[in-house]
JSON list of C-alpha atoms and ligand atoms in Angstrom, two decimals:
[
{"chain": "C", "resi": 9, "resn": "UNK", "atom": "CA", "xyz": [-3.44, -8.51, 14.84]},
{"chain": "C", "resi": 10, "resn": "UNK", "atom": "CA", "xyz": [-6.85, -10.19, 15.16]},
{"chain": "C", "resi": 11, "resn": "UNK", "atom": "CA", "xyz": [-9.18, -6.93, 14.11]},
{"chain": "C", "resi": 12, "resn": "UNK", "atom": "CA", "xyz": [-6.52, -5.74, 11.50]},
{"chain": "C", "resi": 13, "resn": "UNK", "atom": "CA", "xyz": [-8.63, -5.41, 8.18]},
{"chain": "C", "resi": 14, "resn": "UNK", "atom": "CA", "xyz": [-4.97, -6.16, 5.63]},
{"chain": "C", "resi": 15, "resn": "UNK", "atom": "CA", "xyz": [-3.79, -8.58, 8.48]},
{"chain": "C", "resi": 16, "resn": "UNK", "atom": "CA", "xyz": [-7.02, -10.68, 7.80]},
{"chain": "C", "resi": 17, "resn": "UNK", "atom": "CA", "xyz": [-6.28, -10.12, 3.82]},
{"chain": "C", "resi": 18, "resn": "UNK", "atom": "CA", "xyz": [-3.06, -11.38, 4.42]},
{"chain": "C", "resi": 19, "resn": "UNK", "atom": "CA", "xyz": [-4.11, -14.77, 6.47]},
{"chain": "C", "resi": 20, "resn": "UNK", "atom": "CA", "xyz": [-7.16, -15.08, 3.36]},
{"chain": "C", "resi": 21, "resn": "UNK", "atom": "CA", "xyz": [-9.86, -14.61, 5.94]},
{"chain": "C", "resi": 22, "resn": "UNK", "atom": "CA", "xyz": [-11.18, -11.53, 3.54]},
{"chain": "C", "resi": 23, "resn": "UNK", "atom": "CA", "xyz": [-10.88, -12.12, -0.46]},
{"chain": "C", "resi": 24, "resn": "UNK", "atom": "CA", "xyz": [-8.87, -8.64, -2.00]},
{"chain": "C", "resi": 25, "resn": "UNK", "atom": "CA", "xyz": [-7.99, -8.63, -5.60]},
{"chain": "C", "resi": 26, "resn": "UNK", "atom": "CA", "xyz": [-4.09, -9.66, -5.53]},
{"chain": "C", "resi": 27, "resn": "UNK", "atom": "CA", "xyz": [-1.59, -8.73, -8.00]},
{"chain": "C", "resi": 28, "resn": "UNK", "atom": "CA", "xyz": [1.62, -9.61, -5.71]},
{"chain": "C", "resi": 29, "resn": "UNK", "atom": "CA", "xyz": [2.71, -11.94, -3.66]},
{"chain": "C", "resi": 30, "resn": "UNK", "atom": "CA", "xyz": [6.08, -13.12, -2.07]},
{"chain": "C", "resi": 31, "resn": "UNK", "atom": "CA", "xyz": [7.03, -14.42, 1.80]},
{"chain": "C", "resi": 32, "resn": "UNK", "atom": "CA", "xyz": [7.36, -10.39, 2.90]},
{"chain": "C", "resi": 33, "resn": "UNK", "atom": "CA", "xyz": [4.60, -8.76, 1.10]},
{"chain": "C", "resi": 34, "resn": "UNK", "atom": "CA", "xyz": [1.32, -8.63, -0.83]},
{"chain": "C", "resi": 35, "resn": "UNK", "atom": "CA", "xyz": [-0.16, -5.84, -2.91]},
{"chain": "C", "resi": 36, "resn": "UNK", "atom": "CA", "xyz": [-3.69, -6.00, -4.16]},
{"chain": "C", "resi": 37, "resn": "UNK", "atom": "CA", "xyz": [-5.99, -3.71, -5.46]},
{"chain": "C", "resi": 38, "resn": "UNK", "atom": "CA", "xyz": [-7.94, -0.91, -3.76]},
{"chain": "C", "resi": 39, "resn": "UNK", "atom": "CA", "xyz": [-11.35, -0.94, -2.86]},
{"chain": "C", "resi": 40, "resn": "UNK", "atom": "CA", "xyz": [-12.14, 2.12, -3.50]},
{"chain": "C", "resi": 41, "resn": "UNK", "atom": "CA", "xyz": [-9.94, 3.21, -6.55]},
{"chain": "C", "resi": 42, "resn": "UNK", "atom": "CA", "xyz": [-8.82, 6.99, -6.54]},
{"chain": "C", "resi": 43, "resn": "UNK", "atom": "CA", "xyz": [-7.80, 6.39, -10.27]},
{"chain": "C", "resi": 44, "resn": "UNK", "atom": "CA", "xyz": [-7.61, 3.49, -12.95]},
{"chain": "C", "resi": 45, "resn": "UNK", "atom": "CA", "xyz": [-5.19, 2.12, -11.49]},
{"chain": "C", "resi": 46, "resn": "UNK", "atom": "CA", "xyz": [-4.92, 1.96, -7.61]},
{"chain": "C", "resi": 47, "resn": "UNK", "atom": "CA", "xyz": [-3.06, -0.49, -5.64]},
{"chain": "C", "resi": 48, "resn": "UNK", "atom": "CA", "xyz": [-1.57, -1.16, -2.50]},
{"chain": "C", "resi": 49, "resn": "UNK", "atom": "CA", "xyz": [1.50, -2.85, -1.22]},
{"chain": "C", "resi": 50, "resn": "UNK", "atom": "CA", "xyz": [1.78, -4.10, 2.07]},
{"chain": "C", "resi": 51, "resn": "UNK", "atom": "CA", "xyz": [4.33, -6.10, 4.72]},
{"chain": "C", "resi": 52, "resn": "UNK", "atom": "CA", "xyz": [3.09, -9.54, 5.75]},
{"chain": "C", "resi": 53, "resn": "UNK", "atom": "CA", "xyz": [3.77, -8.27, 9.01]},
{"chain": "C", "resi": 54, "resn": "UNK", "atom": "CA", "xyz": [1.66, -5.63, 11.17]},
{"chain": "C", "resi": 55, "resn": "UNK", "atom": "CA", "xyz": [3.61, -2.43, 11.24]},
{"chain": "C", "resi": 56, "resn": "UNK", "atom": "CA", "xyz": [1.06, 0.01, 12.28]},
{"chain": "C", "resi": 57, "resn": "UNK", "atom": "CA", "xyz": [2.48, 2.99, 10.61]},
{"chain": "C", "resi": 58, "resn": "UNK", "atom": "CA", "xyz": [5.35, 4.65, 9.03]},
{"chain": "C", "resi": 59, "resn": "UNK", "atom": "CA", "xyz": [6.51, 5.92, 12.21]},
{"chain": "C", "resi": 60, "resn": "UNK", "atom": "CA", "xyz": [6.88, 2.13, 13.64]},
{"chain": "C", "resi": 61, "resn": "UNK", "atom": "CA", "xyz": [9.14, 0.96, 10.99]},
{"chain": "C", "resi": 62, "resn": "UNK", "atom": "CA", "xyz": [12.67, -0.24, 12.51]},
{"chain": "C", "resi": 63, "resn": "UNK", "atom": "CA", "xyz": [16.45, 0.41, 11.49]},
{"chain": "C", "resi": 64, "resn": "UNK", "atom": "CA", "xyz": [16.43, -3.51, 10.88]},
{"chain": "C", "resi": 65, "resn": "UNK", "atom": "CA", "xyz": [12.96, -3.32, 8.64]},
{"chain": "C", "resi": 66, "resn": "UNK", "atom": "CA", "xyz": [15.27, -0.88, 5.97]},
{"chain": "C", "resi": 67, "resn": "UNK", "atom": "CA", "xyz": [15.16, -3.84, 3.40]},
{"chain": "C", "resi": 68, "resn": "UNK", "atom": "CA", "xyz": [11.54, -4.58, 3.77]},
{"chain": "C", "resi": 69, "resn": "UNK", "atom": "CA", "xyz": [10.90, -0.70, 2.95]},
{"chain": "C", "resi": 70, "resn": "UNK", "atom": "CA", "xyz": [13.19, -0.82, 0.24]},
{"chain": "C", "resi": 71, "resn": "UNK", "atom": "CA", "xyz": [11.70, -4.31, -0.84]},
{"chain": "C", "resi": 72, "resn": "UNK", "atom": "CA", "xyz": [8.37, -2.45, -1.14]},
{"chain": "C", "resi": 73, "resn": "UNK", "atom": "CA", "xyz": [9.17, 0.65, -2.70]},
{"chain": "C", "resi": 74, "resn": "UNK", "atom": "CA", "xyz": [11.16, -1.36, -5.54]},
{"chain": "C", "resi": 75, "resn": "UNK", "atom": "CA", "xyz": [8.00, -2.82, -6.10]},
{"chain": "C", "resi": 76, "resn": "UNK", "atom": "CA", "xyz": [6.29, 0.05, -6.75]},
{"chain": "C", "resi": 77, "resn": "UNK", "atom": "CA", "xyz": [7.34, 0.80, -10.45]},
{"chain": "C", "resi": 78, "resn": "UNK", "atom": "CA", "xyz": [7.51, -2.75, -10.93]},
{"chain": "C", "resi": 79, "resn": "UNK", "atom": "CA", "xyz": [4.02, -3.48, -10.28]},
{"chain": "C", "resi": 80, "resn": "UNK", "atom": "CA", "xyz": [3.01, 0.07, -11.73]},
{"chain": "C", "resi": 81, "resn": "UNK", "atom": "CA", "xyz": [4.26, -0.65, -15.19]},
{"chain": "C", "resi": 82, "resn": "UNK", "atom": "CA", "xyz": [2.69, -4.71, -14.99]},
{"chain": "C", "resi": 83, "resn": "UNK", "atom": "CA", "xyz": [-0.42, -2.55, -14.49]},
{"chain": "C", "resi": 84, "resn": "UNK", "atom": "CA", "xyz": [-0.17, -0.56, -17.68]},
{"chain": "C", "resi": 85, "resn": "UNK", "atom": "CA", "xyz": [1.76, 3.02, -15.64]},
{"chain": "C", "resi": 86, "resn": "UNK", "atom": "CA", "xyz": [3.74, 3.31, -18.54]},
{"chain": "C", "resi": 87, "resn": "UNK", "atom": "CA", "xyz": [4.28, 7.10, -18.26]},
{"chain": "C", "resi": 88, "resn": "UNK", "atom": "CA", "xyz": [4.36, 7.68, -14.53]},
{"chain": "C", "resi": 89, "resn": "UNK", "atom": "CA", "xyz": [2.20, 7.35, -11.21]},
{"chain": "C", "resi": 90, "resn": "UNK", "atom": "CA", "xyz": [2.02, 8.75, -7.60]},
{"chain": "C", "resi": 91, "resn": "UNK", "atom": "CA", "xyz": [3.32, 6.95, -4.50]},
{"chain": "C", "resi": 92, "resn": "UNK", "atom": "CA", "xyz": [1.60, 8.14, -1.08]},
{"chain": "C", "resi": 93, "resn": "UNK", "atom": "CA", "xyz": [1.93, 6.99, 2.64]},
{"chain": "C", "resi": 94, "resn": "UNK", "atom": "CA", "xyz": [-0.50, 8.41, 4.42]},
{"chain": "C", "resi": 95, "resn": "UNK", "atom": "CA", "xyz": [0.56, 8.35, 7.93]},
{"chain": "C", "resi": 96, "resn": "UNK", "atom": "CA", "xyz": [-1.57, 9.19, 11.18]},
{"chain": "C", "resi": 97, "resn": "UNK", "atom": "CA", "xyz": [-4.34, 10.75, 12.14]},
{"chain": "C", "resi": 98, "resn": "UNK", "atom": "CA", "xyz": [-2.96, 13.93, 10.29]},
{"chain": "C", "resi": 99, "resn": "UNK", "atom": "CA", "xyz": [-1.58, 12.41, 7.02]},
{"chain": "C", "resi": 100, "resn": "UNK", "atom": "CA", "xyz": [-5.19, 10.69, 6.88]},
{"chain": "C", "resi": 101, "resn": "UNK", "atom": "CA", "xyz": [-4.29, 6.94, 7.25]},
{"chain": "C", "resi": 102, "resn": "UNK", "atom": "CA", "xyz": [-7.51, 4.93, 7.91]},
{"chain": "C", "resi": 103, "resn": "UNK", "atom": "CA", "xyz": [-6.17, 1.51, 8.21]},
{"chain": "C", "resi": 104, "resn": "UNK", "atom": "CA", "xyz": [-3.61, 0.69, 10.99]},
{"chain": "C", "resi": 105, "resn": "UNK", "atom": "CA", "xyz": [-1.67, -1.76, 8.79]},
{"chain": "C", "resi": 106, "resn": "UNK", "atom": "CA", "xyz": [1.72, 0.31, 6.96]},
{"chain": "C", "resi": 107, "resn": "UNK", "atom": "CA", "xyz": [0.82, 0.49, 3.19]},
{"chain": "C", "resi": 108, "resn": "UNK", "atom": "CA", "xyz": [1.90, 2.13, 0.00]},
{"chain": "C", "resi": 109, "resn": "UNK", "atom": "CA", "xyz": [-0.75, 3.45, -2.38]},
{"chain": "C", "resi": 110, "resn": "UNK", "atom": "CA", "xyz": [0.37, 3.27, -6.14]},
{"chain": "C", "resi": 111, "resn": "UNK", "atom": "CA", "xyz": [-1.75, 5.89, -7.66]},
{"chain": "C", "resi": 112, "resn": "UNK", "atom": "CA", "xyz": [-1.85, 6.02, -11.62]},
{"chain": "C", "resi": 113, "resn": "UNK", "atom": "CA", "xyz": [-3.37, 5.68, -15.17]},
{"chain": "C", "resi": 114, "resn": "UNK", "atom": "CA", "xyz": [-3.51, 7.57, -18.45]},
{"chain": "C", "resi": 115, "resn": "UNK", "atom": "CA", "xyz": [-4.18, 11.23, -17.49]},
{"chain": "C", "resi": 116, "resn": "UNK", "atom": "CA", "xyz": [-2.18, 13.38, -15.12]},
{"chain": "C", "resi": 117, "resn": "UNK", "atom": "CA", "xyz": [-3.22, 12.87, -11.87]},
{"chain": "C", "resi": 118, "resn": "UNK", "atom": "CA", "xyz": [-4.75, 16.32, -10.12]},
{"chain": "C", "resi": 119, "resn": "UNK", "atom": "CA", "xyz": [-2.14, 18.18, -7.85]},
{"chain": "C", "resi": 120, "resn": "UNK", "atom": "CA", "xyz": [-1.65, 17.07, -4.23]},
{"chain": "C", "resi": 121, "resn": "UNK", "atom": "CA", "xyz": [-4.33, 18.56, -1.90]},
{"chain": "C", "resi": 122, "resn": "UNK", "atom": "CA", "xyz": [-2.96, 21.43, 0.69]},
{"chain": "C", "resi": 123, "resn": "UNK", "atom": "CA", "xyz": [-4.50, 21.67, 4.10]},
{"chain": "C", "resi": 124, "resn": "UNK", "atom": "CA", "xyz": [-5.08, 25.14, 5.43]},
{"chain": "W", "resi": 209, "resn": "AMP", "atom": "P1", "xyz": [-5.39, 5.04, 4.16]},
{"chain": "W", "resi": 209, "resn": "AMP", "atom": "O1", "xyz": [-6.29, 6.24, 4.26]},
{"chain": "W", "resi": 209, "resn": "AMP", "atom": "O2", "xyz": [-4.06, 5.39, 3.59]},
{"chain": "W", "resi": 209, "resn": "AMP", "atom": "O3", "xyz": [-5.30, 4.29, 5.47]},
{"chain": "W", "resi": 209, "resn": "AMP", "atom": "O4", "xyz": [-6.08, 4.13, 3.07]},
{"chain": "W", "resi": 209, "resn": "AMP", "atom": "C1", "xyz": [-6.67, 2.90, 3.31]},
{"chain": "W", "resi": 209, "resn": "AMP", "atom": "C2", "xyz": [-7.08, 2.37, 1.98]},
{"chain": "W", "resi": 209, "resn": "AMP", "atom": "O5", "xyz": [-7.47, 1.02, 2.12]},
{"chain": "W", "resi": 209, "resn": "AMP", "atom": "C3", "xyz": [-8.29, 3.11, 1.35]},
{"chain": "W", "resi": 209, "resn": "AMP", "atom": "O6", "xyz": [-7.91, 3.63, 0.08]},
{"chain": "W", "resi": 209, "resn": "AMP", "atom": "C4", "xyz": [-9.35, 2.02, 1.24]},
{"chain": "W", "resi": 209, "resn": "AMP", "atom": "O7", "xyz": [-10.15, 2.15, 0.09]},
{"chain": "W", "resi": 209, "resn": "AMP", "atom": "C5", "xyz": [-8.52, 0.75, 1.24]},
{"chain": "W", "resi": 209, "resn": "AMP", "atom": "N1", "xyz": [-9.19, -0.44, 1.73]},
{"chain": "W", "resi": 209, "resn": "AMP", "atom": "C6", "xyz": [-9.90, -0.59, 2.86]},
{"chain": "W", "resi": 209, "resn": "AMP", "atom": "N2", "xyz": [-10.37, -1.83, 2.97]},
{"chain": "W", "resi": 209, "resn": "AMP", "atom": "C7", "xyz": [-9.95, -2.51, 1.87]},
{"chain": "W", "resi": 209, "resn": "AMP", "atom": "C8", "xyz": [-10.10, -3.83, 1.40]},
{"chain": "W", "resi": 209, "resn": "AMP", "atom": "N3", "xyz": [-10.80, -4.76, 2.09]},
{"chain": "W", "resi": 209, "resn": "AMP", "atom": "N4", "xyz": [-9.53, -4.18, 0.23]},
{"chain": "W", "resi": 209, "resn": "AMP", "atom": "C9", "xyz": [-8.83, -3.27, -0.48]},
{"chain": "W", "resi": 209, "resn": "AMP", "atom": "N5", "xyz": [-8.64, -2.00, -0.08]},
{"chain": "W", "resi": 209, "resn": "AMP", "atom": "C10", "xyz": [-9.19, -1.62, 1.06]},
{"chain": "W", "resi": 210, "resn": "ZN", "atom": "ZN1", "xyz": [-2.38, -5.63, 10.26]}
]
């Protein structure tokens, strides 16, 4: 996807702060952290959103979401950290591009916000 902002991180055309790699996926740092740490993990591969994935993209999911705790811990979650997909307009996504948000860092993170 030409105009995909984590498609172009993924072909090196912008620079993001990586802390994974493999032939599947990347995760790299976010941005705009919501805590100390703050990552994301993406697929190589444009999935749009949540609601895209396949029956045949189950290991890729799986693949990433292993990763999570993994990468957490590497980046000093040693006592626990928040997973979010935000998916759609509704769940807030802002980039088009299927990614987990690893959330963590010394302090309990505040609860989860409720919509009215
Ligand atoms: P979402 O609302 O779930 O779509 O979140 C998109 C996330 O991508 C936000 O937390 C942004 O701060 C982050 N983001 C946007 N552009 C970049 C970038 N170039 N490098 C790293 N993170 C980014
Ligand atoms: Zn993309």
């Amino acid at each position: 996807m030409d105009n995909c902002i984590f498609c172009k991180i993924v072909r090196k055309e912008i620079l993001s702060n990586k802390i994974y790699e493999d032939e599947e996926i990347i995760a790299f740092n976010d941005i705009h952290p919501a805590a100390p740490v703050h990552f994301l993990i993406i697929p190589k591969q444009h999935i749009e959103t949540l609601y895209d994935i396949q029956d045949d993209q189950q290991s890729l999911l799986g693949k990433m979401m292993l990763l999570a705790p993994k990468l957490a811990k590497e980046q000093g979650c040693q006592d626990g950290f928040r997973v979010v997909i935000n998916t759609g307009r509704v769940g807030g996504q802002e980039v088009f591009h299927l990614h987990i948000h690893v959330i963590g860092g010394r302090e309990r993170l505040s609860p989860m916000v409720h919509s009215g």
